[in-house]
């Protein structure tokens, strides 16, 4: 019964405002590499990659929404990751399997049977993809764009946080659907990425636009049919002024608001009435039944190079806090991943 | 070819802020009671009832949304009404028919063939009902509640502006659907009406609640499944905090915002994500194909007294401006109608 080191990233206390690296610390404990008996924890896994996702900020707030399993103060962060099964008490998994799903920010985790978990069947693509394009963010883009917005050829699509884990896929999916797509991002390099590598028709740096409404009017002289919402606040307000009749808004995230103690007010909602706009909030976890269909759709595109994915990989659990905190000031260039172990 | 007096209610100029009676004036012209030849105007009608509706404020703003036919400055207001056909150049209508639809605020109107117009087939109910329960507001309640919110028995429904033309029906429809329903209104008398005559389970006077969030928590300890939005602003913000998972919001109107030069900001939209909330703006004019089905559903309920309707009837075109302006300070008690002529 081997006892090994188990490094963990732990929240010191609940966070208000922008999270800082110093809100977390690294602790080194030990773990016995054996499943506890008579427990709901049925898998012992070694974490290989951890996913840095914007929603994680919400779990750091005291009294956070009860709809997401919380990272209680003084326990390791929870989040998505990719791991190797070391021991299994569940008939669907065996030692050596690769899995992705909800895990903890530590080297070794016990996973209970009621957590989101998928066996990884295809390893001809990078394993880290299961934290991004082939994991939760990929499914989020797929469900939020195709299922909720029912895009039609020729429609005009706007994506905010467009170079992020989800946005870069929404843009590429929009092109596959025959749409015109514009993205906003927070640096010249990201804008170049959108236009030159990811196939967006147009893109702009929202930090350089003094008038978001004018920027949208420039990119969408005929208005926006579909908005994939990742940021909230001022961007949503400007979008509402530029939506077309029967427009659809998928509300995936509002990263610009998560760190504000007083969120920005959205003032243009009355546009929803005359323009018959539908706004739909969603959590991808409701749609994981579509995962096989999603893989069947996306894997060939990845293999043929028709859909690409940009990752920003930090290495080592001790660099996790910086990687996570960086999301909220846009330091990540593409999907932010944390490599925990090369095995 | 009779030439008769044609009194009209005309907007003096576009309005900003709260409309005042003095923004309109009554002018007396004359009209020849004959259809013009070779014109798109195919009906000459005598207006009997005119409908005072909150959306009309929006038409008074310069640069108003192009999705509604505008009341240009210095021409009579446009709006819904009930009239008698005096002359018809359209095969579907004949002299003497009663109709409801879009008309003008004047005694006699020419109606063109592309305007919303329905022949009135059932006259065993008050004719004024075709400006309300059996007209646009009735259809609005029907479509916004049944079609967009798909209510299920036992669900919890909140309606704002609940004693108004639309709200009083949404509440009664919710009871027919086996829901629990709470309404908000702006006076003790209206709250009493909701509870004692219209069958609401609970009601509150929003003007007497210092904390709308607390008022909603008191009425909905388990949260709100369906919100029928008539007011916007602070009420919507408090509702978002109290919605349940998979809640639906029909966005019918935002009367609290129409007169503000700077609308109130809505800060709690991020709740849409975790609660998977759908907000759907709509205009009933898209759903007039359902009118026969609606009549079939509602007429028996009216005849059996199972659905009632409260009207506030002003008399005479010259009292139209006061009746209309009164909507925005909640002076109306039930549906505000203007009786133009008893024939």
mmCIF file with all atom_site columns, C-alpha atoms in Angstrom, chain A residues 58 65 67-68 236 245-246 251-254 258 262-267 269-270 272-283 285-286, chain B residues 58 65 67-68 236 245-246 251-254 258 262-267 269-270 272-283 285-286:
data_model
loop_
_atom_site.group_PDB
_atom_site.id
_atom_site.type_symbol
_atom_site.label_atom_id
_atom_site.label_alt_id
_atom_site.label_comp_id
_atom_site.label_asym_id
_atom_site.label_entity_id
_atom_site.label_seq_id
_atom_site.pdbx_PDB_ins_code
_atom_site.Cartn_x
_atom_site.Cartn_y
_atom_site.Cartn_z
_atom_site.occupancy
_atom_site.B_iso_or_equiv
_atom_site.pdbx_formal_charge
_atom_site.auth_seq_id
_atom_site.auth_comp_id
_atom_site.auth_asym_id
_atom_site.auth_atom_id
_atom_site.pdbx_PDB_model_num
ATOM 1  C CA . UNK A 1 58  ? -17.824 31.599 -9.008  1.00 0.00 ? 58  UNK A CA 1
ATOM 2  C CA . UNK A 1 65  ? -24.695 29.364 -6.441  1.00 0.00 ? 65  UNK A CA 1
ATOM 3  C CA . UNK A 1 67  ? -26.117 24.706 -8.641  1.00 0.00 ? 67  UNK A CA 1
ATOM 4  C CA . UNK A 1 68  ? -22.418 23.963 -8.935  1.00 0.00 ? 68  UNK A CA 1
ATOM 5  C CA . UNK A 1 236 ? -24.200 42.510 -24.036 1.00 0.00 ? 236 UNK A CA 1
ATOM 6  C CA . UNK A 1 245 ? -35.355 40.370 -35.645 1.00 0.00 ? 245 UNK A CA 1
ATOM 7  C CA . UNK A 1 246 ? -35.718 36.892 -34.130 1.00 0.00 ? 246 UNK A CA 1
ATOM 8  C CA . UNK A 1 251 ? -25.780 32.802 -22.502 1.00 0.00 ? 251 UNK A CA 1
ATOM 9  C CA . UNK A 1 252 ? -22.751 30.678 -21.785 1.00 0.00 ? 252 UNK A CA 1
ATOM 10 C CA . UNK A 1 253 ? -20.823 32.915 -19.423 1.00 0.00 ? 253 UNK A CA 1
ATOM 11 C CA . UNK A 1 254 ? -20.353 36.477 -18.206 1.00 0.00 ? 254 UNK A CA 1
ATOM 12 C CA . UNK A 1 258 ? -17.667 37.514 -12.045 1.00 0.00 ? 258 UNK A CA 1
ATOM 13 C CA . UNK A 1 262 ? -21.563 45.369 -8.205  1.00 0.00 ? 262 UNK A CA 1
ATOM 14 C CA . UNK A 1 263 ? -22.207 43.978 -11.703 1.00 0.00 ? 263 UNK A CA 1
ATOM 15 C CA . UNK A 1 264 ? -22.637 46.403 -14.596 1.00 0.00 ? 264 UNK A CA 1
ATOM 16 C CA . UNK A 1 265 ? -26.253 47.139 -15.406 1.00 0.00 ? 265 UNK A CA 1
ATOM 17 C CA . UNK A 1 266 ? -27.645 46.047 -18.750 1.00 0.00 ? 266 UNK A CA 1
ATOM 18 C CA . UNK A 1 267 ? -29.961 48.785 -19.964 1.00 0.00 ? 267 UNK A CA 1
ATOM 19 C CA . UNK A 1 269 ? -33.170 44.665 -22.665 1.00 0.00 ? 269 UNK A CA 1
ATOM 20 C CA . UNK A 1 270 ? -36.329 46.288 -24.040 1.00 0.00 ? 270 UNK A CA 1
ATOM 21 C CA . UNK A 1 272 ? -35.744 41.934 -26.774 1.00 0.00 ? 272 UNK A CA 1
ATOM 22 C CA . UNK A 1 273 ? -39.414 42.739 -27.238 1.00 0.00 ? 273 UNK A CA 1
ATOM 23 C CA . UNK A 1 274 ? -39.528 44.439 -30.627 1.00 0.00 ? 274 UNK A CA 1
ATOM 24 C CA . UNK A 1 275 ? -36.775 42.272 -32.017 1.00 0.00 ? 275 UNK A CA 1
ATOM 25 C CA . UNK A 1 276 ? -38.300 39.058 -30.597 1.00 0.00 ? 276 UNK A CA 1
ATOM 26 C CA . UNK A 1 277 ? -34.964 38.078 -29.108 1.00 0.00 ? 277 UNK A CA 1
ATOM 27 C CA . UNK A 1 278 ? -34.498 34.842 -27.228 1.00 0.00 ? 278 UNK A CA 1
ATOM 28 C CA . UNK A 1 279 ? -31.822 34.659 -24.547 1.00 0.00 ? 279 UNK A CA 1
ATOM 29 C CA . UNK A 1 280 ? -31.117 31.211 -23.204 1.00 0.00 ? 280 UNK A CA 1
ATOM 30 C CA . UNK A 1 281 ? -28.852 30.509 -20.262 1.00 0.00 ? 281 UNK A CA 1
ATOM 31 C CA . UNK A 1 282 ? -27.438 27.019 -20.175 1.00 0.00 ? 282 UNK A CA 1
ATOM 32 C CA . UNK A 1 283 ? -25.065 24.650 -18.441 1.00 0.00 ? 283 UNK A CA 1
ATOM 33 C CA . UNK A 1 285 ? -23.773 19.424 -17.993 1.00 0.00 ? 285 UNK A CA 1
ATOM 34 C CA . UNK A 1 286 ? -27.471 19.134 -18.885 1.00 0.00 ? 286 UNK A CA 1
ATOM 35 C CA . UNK B 2 58  ? -42.578 54.024 -27.789 1.00 0.00 ? 58  UNK B CA 1
ATOM 36 C CA . UNK B 2 65  ? -37.991 51.277 -33.275 1.00 0.00 ? 65  UNK B CA 1
ATOM 37 C CA . UNK B 2 67  ? -40.478 47.474 -36.074 1.00 0.00 ? 67  UNK B CA 1
ATOM 38 C CA . UNK B 2 68  ? -43.703 49.231 -35.215 1.00 0.00 ? 68  UNK B CA 1
ATOM 39 C CA . UNK B 2 236 ? -36.743 41.997 -13.394 1.00 0.00 ? 236 UNK B CA 1
ATOM 40 C CA . UNK B 2 245 ? -33.922 26.043 -12.460 1.00 0.00 ? 245 UNK B CA 1
ATOM 41 C CA . UNK B 2 246 ? -35.172 25.991 -16.058 1.00 0.00 ? 246 UNK B CA 1
ATOM 42 C CA . UNK B 2 251 ? -40.784 39.474 -22.151 1.00 0.00 ? 251 UNK B CA 1
ATOM 43 C CA . UNK B 2 252 ? -44.000 41.201 -23.093 1.00 0.00 ? 252 UNK B CA 1
ATOM 44 C CA . UNK B 2 253 ? -43.261 44.759 -22.048 1.00 0.00 ? 253 UNK B CA 1
ATOM 45 C CA . UNK B 2 254 ? -41.073 46.955 -19.877 1.00 0.00 ? 254 UNK B CA 1
ATOM 46 C CA . UNK B 2 258 ? -40.272 53.513 -21.561 1.00 0.00 ? 258 UNK B CA 1
ATOM 47 C CA . UNK B 2 262 ? -31.464 56.340 -19.093 1.00 0.00 ? 262 UNK B CA 1
ATOM 48 C CA . UNK B 2 263 ? -33.047 52.941 -18.429 1.00 0.00 ? 263 UNK B CA 1
ATOM 49 C CA . UNK B 2 264 ? -32.314 51.165 -15.148 1.00 0.00 ? 264 UNK B CA 1
ATOM 50 C CA . UNK B 2 265 ? -29.523 48.635 -15.401 1.00 0.00 ? 265 UNK B CA 1
ATOM 51 C CA . UNK B 2 266 ? -30.319 44.965 -14.851 1.00 0.00 ? 266 UNK B CA 1
ATOM 52 C CA . UNK B 2 267 ? -27.437 43.464 -12.912 1.00 0.00 ? 267 UNK B CA 1
ATOM 53 C CA . UNK B 2 269 ? -28.472 38.362 -15.645 1.00 0.00 ? 269 UNK B CA 1
ATOM 54 C CA . UNK B 2 270 ? -25.672 35.920 -14.750 1.00 0.00 ? 270 UNK B CA 1
ATOM 55 C CA . UNK B 2 272 ? -29.621 32.962 -16.329 1.00 0.00 ? 272 UNK B CA 1
ATOM 56 C CA . UNK B 2 273 ? -26.622 30.682 -16.733 1.00 0.00 ? 273 UNK B CA 1
ATOM 57 C CA . UNK B 2 274 ? -26.719 28.534 -13.614 1.00 0.00 ? 274 UNK B CA 1
ATOM 58 C CA . UNK B 2 275 ? -30.487 28.488 -13.533 1.00 0.00 ? 275 UNK B CA 1
ATOM 59 C CA . UNK B 2 276 ? -30.768 27.753 -17.274 1.00 0.00 ? 276 UNK B CA 1
ATOM 60 C CA . UNK B 2 277 ? -33.272 30.564 -17.682 1.00 0.00 ? 277 UNK B CA 1
ATOM 61 C CA . UNK B 2 278 ? -34.877 31.335 -21.009 1.00 0.00 ? 278 UNK B CA 1
ATOM 62 C CA . UNK B 2 279 ? -36.007 34.901 -21.707 1.00 0.00 ? 279 UNK B CA 1
ATOM 63 C CA . UNK B 2 280 ? -38.079 35.352 -24.817 1.00 0.00 ? 280 UNK B CA 1
ATOM 64 C CA . UNK B 2 281 ? -39.119 38.710 -26.192 1.00 0.00 ? 281 UNK B CA 1
ATOM 65 C CA . UNK B 2 282 ? -42.182 38.614 -28.395 1.00 0.00 ? 282 UNK B CA 1
ATOM 66 C CA . UNK B 2 283 ? -44.695 40.647 -30.337 1.00 0.00 ? 283 UNK B CA 1
ATOM 67 C CA . UNK B 2 285 ? -48.567 40.267 -34.091 1.00 0.00 ? 285 UNK B CA 1
ATOM 68 C CA . UNK B 2 286 ? -46.342 37.320 -35.094 1.00 0.00 ? 286 UNK B CA 1
#
